Short mmCIF file of C-alpha atoms in Angstrom, two decimals:
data_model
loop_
_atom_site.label_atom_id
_atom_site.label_comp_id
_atom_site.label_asym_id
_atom_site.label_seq_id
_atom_site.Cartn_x
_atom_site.Cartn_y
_atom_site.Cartn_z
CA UNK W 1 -19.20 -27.26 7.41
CA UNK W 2 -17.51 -24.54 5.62
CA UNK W 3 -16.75 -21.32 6.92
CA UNK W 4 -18.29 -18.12 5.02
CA UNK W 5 -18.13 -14.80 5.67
CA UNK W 6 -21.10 -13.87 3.12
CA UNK W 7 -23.43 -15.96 1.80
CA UNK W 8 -23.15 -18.15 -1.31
CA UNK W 9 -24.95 -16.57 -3.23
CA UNK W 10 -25.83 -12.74 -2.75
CA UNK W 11 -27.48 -9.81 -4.61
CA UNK W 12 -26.07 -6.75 -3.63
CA UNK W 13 -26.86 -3.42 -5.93
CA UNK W 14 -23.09 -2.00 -5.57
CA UNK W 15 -24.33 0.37 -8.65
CA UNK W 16 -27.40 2.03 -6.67
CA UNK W 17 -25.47 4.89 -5.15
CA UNK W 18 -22.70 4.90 -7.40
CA UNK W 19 -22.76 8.58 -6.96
CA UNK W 20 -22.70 8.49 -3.14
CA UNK W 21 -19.27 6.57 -3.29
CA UNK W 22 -17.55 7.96 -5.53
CA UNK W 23 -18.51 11.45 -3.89
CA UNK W 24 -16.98 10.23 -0.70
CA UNK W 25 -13.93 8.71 -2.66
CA UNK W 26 -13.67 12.57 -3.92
CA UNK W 27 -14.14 13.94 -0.74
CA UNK W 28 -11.08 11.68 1.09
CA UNK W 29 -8.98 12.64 -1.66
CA UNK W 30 -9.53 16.49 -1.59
CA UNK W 31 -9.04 16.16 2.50
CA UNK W 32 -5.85 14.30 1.64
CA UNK W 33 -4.85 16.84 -0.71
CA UNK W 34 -5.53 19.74 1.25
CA UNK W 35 -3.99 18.18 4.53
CA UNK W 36 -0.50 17.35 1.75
CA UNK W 37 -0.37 20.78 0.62
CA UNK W 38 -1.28 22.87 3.96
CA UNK W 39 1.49 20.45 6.08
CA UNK W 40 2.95 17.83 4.03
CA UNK W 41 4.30 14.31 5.11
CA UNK W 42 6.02 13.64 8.40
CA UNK W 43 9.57 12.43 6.54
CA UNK W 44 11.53 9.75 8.19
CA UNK W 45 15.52 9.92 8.35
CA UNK W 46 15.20 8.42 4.96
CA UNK W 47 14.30 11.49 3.18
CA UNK W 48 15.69 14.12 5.86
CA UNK W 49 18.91 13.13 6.06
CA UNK W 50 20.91 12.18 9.19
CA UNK W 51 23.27 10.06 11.30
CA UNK W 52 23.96 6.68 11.11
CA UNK W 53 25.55 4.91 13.91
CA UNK W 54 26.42 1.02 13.86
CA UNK W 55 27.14 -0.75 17.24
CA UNK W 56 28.48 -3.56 18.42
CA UNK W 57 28.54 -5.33 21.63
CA UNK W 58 28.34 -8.71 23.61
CA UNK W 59 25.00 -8.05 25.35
CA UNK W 60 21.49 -8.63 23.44
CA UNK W 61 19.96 -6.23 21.85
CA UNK W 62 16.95 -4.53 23.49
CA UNK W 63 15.32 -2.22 20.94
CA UNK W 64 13.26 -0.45 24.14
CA UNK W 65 15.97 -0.28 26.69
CA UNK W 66 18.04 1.53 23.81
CA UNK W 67 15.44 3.91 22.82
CA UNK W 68 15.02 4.93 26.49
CA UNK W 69 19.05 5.32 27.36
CA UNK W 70 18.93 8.07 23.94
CA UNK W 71 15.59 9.72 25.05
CA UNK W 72 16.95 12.18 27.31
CA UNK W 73 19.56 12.84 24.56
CA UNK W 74 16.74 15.05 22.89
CA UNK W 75 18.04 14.10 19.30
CA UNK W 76 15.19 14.18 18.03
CA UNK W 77 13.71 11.27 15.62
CA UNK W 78 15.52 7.89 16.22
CA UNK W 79 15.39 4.45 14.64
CA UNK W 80 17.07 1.57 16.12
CA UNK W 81 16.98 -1.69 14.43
CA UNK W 82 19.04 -5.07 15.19
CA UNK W 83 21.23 -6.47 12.66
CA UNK W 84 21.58 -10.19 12.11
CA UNK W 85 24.24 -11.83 10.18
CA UNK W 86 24.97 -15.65 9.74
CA UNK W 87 28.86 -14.62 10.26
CA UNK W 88 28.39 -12.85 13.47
CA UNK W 89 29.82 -14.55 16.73
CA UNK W 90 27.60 -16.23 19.31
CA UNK W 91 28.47 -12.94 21.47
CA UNK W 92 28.12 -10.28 18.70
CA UNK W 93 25.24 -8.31 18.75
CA UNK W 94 24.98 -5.73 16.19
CA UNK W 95 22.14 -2.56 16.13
CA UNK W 96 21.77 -0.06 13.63
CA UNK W 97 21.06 3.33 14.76
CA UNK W 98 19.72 6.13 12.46
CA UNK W 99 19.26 9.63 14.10
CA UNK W 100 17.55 12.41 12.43
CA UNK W 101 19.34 15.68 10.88
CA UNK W 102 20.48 18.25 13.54
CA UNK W 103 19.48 22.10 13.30
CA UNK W 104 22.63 23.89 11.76
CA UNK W 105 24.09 20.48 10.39
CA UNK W 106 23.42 16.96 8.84
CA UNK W 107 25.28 14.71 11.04
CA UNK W 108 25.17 15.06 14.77
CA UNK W 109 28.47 16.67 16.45
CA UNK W 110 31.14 15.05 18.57
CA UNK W 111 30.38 15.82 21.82
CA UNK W 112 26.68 14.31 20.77
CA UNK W 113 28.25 11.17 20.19
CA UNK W 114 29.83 10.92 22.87
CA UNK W 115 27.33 11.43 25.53
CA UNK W 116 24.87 8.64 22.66
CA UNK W 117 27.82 5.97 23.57
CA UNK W 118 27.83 7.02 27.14
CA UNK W 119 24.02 6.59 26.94
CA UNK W 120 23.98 2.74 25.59
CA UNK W 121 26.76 2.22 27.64
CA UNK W 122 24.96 1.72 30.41
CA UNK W 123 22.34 -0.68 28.96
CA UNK W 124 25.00 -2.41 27.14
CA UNK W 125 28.47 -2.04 28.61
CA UNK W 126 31.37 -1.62 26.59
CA UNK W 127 29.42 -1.01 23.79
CA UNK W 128 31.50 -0.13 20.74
CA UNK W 129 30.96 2.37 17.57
CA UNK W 130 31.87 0.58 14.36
CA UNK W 131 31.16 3.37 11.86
CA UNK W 132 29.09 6.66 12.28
CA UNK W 133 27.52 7.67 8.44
CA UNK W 134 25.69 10.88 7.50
CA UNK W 135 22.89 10.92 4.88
CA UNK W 136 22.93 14.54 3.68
CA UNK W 137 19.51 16.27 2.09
CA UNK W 138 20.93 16.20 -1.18
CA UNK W 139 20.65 12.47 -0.96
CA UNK W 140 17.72 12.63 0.73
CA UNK W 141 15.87 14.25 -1.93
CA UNK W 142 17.24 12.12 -4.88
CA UNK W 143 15.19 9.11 -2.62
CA UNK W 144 12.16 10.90 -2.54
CA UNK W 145 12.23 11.70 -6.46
CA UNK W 146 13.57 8.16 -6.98
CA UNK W 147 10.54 6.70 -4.57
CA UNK W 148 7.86 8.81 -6.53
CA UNK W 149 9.19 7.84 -9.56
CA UNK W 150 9.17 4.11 -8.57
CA UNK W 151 5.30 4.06 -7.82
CA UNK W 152 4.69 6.48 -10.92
CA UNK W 153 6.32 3.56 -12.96
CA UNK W 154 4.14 0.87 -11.01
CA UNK W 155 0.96 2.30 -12.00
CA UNK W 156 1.96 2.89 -15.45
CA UNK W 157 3.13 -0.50 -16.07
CA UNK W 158 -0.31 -1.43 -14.76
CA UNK W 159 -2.30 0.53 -17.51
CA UNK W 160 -0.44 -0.83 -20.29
CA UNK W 161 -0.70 -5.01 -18.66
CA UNK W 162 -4.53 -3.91 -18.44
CA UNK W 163 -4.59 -2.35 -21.26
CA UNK W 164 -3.58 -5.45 -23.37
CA UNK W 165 -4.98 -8.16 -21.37
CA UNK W 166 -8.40 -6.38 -21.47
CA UNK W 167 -9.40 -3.08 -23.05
CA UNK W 168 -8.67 0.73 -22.70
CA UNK W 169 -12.07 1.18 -20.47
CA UNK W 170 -10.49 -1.67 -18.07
CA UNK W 171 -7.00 -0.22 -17.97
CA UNK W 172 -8.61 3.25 -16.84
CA UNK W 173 -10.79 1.85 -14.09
CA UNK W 174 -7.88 -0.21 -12.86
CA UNK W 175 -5.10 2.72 -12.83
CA UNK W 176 -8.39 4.72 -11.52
CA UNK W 177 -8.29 2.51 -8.34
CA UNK W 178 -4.28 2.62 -7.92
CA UNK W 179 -4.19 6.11 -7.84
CA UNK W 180 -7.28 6.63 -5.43
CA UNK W 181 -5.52 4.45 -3.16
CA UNK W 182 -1.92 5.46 -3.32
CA UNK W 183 -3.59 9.19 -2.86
CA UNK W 184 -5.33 8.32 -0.22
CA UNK W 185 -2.91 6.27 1.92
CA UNK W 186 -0.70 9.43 1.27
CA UNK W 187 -3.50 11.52 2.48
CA UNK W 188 -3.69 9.26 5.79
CA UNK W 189 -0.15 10.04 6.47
CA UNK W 190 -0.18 13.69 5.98
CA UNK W 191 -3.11 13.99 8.04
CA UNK W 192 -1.81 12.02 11.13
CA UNK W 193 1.43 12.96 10.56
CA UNK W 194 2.77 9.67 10.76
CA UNK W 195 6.54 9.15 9.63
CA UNK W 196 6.55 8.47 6.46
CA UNK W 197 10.16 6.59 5.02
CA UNK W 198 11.30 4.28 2.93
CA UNK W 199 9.19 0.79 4.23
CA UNK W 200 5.98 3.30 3.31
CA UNK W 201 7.24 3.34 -0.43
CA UNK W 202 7.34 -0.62 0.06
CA UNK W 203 4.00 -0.42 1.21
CA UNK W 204 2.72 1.72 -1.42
CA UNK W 205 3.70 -0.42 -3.81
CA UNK W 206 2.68 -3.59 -2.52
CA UNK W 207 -0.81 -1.96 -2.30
CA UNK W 208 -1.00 -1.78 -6.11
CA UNK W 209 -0.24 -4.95 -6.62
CA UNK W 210 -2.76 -6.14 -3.93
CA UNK W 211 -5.53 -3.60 -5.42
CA UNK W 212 -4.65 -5.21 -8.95
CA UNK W 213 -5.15 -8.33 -7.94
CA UNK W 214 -8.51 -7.50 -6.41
CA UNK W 215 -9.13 -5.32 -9.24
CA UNK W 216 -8.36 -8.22 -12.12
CA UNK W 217 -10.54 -10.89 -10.01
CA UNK W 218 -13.53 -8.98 -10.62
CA UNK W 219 -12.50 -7.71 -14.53
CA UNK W 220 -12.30 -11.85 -15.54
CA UNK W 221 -15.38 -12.04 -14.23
CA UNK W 222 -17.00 -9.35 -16.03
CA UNK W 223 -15.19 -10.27 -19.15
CA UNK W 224 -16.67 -14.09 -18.86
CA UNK W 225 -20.02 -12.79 -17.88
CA UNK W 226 -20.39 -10.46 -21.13
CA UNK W 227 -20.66 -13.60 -23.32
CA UNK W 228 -22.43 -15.32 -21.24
CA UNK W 229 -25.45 -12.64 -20.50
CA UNK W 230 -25.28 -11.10 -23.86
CA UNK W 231 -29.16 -9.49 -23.54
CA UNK W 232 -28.34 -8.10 -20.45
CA UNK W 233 -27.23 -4.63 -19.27
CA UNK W 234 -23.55 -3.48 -18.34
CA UNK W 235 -24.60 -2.28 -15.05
CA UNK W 236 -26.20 -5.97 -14.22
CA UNK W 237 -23.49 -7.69 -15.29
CA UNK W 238 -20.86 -5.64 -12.95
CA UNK W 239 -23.19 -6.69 -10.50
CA UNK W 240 -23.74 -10.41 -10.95
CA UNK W 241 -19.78 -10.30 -11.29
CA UNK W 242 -18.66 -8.97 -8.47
CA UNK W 243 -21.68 -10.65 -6.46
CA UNK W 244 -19.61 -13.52 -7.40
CA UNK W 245 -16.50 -13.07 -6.64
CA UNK W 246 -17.68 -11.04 -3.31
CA UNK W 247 -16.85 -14.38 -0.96
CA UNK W 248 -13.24 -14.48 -2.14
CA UNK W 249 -12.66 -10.85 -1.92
CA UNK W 250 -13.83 -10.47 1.40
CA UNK W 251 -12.12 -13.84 2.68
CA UNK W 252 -8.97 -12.88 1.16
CA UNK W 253 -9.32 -9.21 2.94
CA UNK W 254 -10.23 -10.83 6.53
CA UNK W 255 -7.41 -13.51 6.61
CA UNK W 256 -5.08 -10.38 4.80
CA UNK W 257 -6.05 -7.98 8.17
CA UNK W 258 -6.01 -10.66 10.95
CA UNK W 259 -2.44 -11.72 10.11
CA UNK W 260 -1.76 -7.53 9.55
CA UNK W 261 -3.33 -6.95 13.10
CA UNK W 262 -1.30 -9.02 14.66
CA UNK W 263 1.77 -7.59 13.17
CA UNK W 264 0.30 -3.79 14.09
CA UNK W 265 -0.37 -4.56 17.78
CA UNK W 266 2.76 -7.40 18.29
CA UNK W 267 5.19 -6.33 15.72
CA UNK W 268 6.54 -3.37 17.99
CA UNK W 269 7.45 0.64 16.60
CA UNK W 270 9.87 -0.50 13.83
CA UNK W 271 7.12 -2.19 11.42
CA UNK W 272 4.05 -0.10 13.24
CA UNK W 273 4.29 2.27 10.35
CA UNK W 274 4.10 0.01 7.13
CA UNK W 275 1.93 -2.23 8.77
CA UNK W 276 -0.65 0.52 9.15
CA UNK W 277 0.15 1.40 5.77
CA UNK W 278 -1.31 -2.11 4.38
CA UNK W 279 -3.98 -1.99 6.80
CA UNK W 280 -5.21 0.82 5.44
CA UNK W 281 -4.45 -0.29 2.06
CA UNK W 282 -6.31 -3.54 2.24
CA UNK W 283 -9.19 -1.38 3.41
CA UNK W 284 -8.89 1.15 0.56
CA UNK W 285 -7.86 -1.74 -2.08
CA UNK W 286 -11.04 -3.72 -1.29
CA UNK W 287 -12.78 -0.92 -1.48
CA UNK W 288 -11.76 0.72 -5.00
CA UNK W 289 -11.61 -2.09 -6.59
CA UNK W 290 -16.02 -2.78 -6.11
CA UNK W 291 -16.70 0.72 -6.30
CA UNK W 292 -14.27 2.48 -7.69
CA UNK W 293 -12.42 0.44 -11.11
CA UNK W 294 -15.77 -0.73 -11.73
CA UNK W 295 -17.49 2.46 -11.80
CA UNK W 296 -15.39 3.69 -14.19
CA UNK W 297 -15.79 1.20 -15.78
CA UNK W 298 -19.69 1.19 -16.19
CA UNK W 299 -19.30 4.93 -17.11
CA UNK W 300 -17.02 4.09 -19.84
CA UNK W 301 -18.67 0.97 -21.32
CA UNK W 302 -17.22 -1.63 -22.74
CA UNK W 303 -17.40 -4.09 -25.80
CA UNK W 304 -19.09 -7.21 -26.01
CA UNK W 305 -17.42 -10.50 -27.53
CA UNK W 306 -14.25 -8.95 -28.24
CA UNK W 307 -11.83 -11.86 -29.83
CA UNK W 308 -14.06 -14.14 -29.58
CA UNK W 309 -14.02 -16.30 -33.34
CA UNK W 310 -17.37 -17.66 -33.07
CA UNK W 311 -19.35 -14.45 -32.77
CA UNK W 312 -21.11 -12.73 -35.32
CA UNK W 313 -19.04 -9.87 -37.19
CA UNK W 314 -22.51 -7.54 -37.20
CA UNK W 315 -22.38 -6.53 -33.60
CA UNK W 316 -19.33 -7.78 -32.69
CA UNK W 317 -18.29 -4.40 -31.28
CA UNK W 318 -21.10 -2.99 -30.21
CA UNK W 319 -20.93 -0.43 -27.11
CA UNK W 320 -22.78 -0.88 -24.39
CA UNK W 321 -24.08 2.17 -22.97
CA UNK W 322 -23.60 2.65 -19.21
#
């Protein structure tokens, strides 16, 4: 017996109260916006600017009984992550520390890192400093540019692939999706104030592609399903289409979160972040790409028979009116 999360066949209206979500799509966005401009995002040492520290000693890395030994240090916003190398000995054990800009300065002072190797020191004796690196906000600012810049060029490479694989009208409800989710995932982040740094951008931008994917399911459909119900409406053609492709978008989704879940809650504090970042971009994704792209894309209309050689030149192109 095969498992299924909806039935085989279903009839869902997703068009009746097409106004009711995209008004709450609006609403999320203007929160998101407002929360952005009234506090902004909660930058990481990526995009501050700070001090990086690598160490190396002969005892195992603990992550948590390192975090603790600098807690008292009061330096503020701290990453520690372990570094593993094919090349390293059997007894070298390698952690990369990255501590947050310091009022009056970008890299922490002297006697700071002395009492941070004093600190690990006693979770990992004879702990040594291999290099200490500071990230100034000069850098720090080219990354953020350079990080909008890569999901600006993301979503933009996405209208033109949807653009020639389908029409204009599909392009716009697809790159209509991206953006309500990238906005939105930003707006979650601004709003909780969770740190936002580099593995967020990664996140971001595996979101589009995981939105597009979603998103082009559903347009194949609709593109197959216009020749085949030619005397039917746009609006009941959207919704035979993405009636059936609604049991592989919402496996897909499930297996997608239960494997992200178990990252969130077992992953620990260095992955927490972009893991909540797909969560919620699964979520989002899933959600644009029924309601959203293909709103749009019933407002816009679309043709009928495009390319197709057998089909009458009269009304080849009609519009259909949404």
């Amino acid at each position: 017996m095969r498992l299924r999360l909806v039935p085989k066949e279903t009839s869902f209206d997703f068009f009746g109260r097409a106004k009711l979500w995209l008004g709450i799509s609006a609403l999320l966005i203007l929160v998101g916006l407002v929360s952005f401009g009234l506090q902004g995002l909660n930058f990481g040492i990526d995009f501050r600017g700070g001090t990086t520290v690598r160490t190396d000693a002969t005892e195992t890395v603990d992550v948590g009984a390192y975090r603790d030994a600098i807690a008292p240090l009061g330096l503020g916003d701290v990453s520690i992550t372990e570094v593993f190398d094919p090349s390293f000995a059997e007894d070298q054990h390698v952690a990369m520390i990255r501590i947050q800009a310091q009022e009056g300065g970008e890299a922490i002072s002297g006697p700071q890192i002395e009492a941070l190797n004093a600190a690990l020191d006693t979770v990992a004796p004879g702990i040594k400093f291999v290099s200490v690196e500071s990230v100034g906000p000069k850098v720090s600012g080219e990354l953020i540019w350079t990080a909008a810049l890569a999901v600006g060029l993301a979503i933009a490479a996405v209208l033109v692939y949807i653009w020639l694989r389908f029409e204009w009208q599909f392009a716009l409800g697809a790159v209509a999706a991206l953006v309500h989710d990238v906005v939105l995932t930003i707006g979650v982040f601004s709003e909780l104030q969770i740190k936002f740094d580099l593995a967020i951008i990664a996140a971001l931008l595996t979101i589009v592609g995981y939105s597009l994917n979603d998103t082009v399911v559903v347009f194949d459909r609709v593109r197959e399903n216009l020749r085949r119900y030619k005397s039917k409406g746009l609006a009941e053609v959207l919704n035979i289409s993405i009636n059936e492709t609604l049991s592989r978008t919402v496996m897909t989704s499930v297996t997608t979160l239960i494997a992200l879940i178990s990252l969130f809650v077992l992953g620990g504090d260095v992955i927490r972040g972009f893991v909540f970042a797909m969560i919620w971009g699964v979520l989002v994704g899933t959600y644009s790409s029924i309601f959203v792209a293909s709103t749009i894309l019933l407002r816009l209309g679309v043709k009928r028979d495009w390319n197709k050689p057998s089909a009458p030149s009269g009304n080849q192109f009609a519009n259909i009116d949404a």
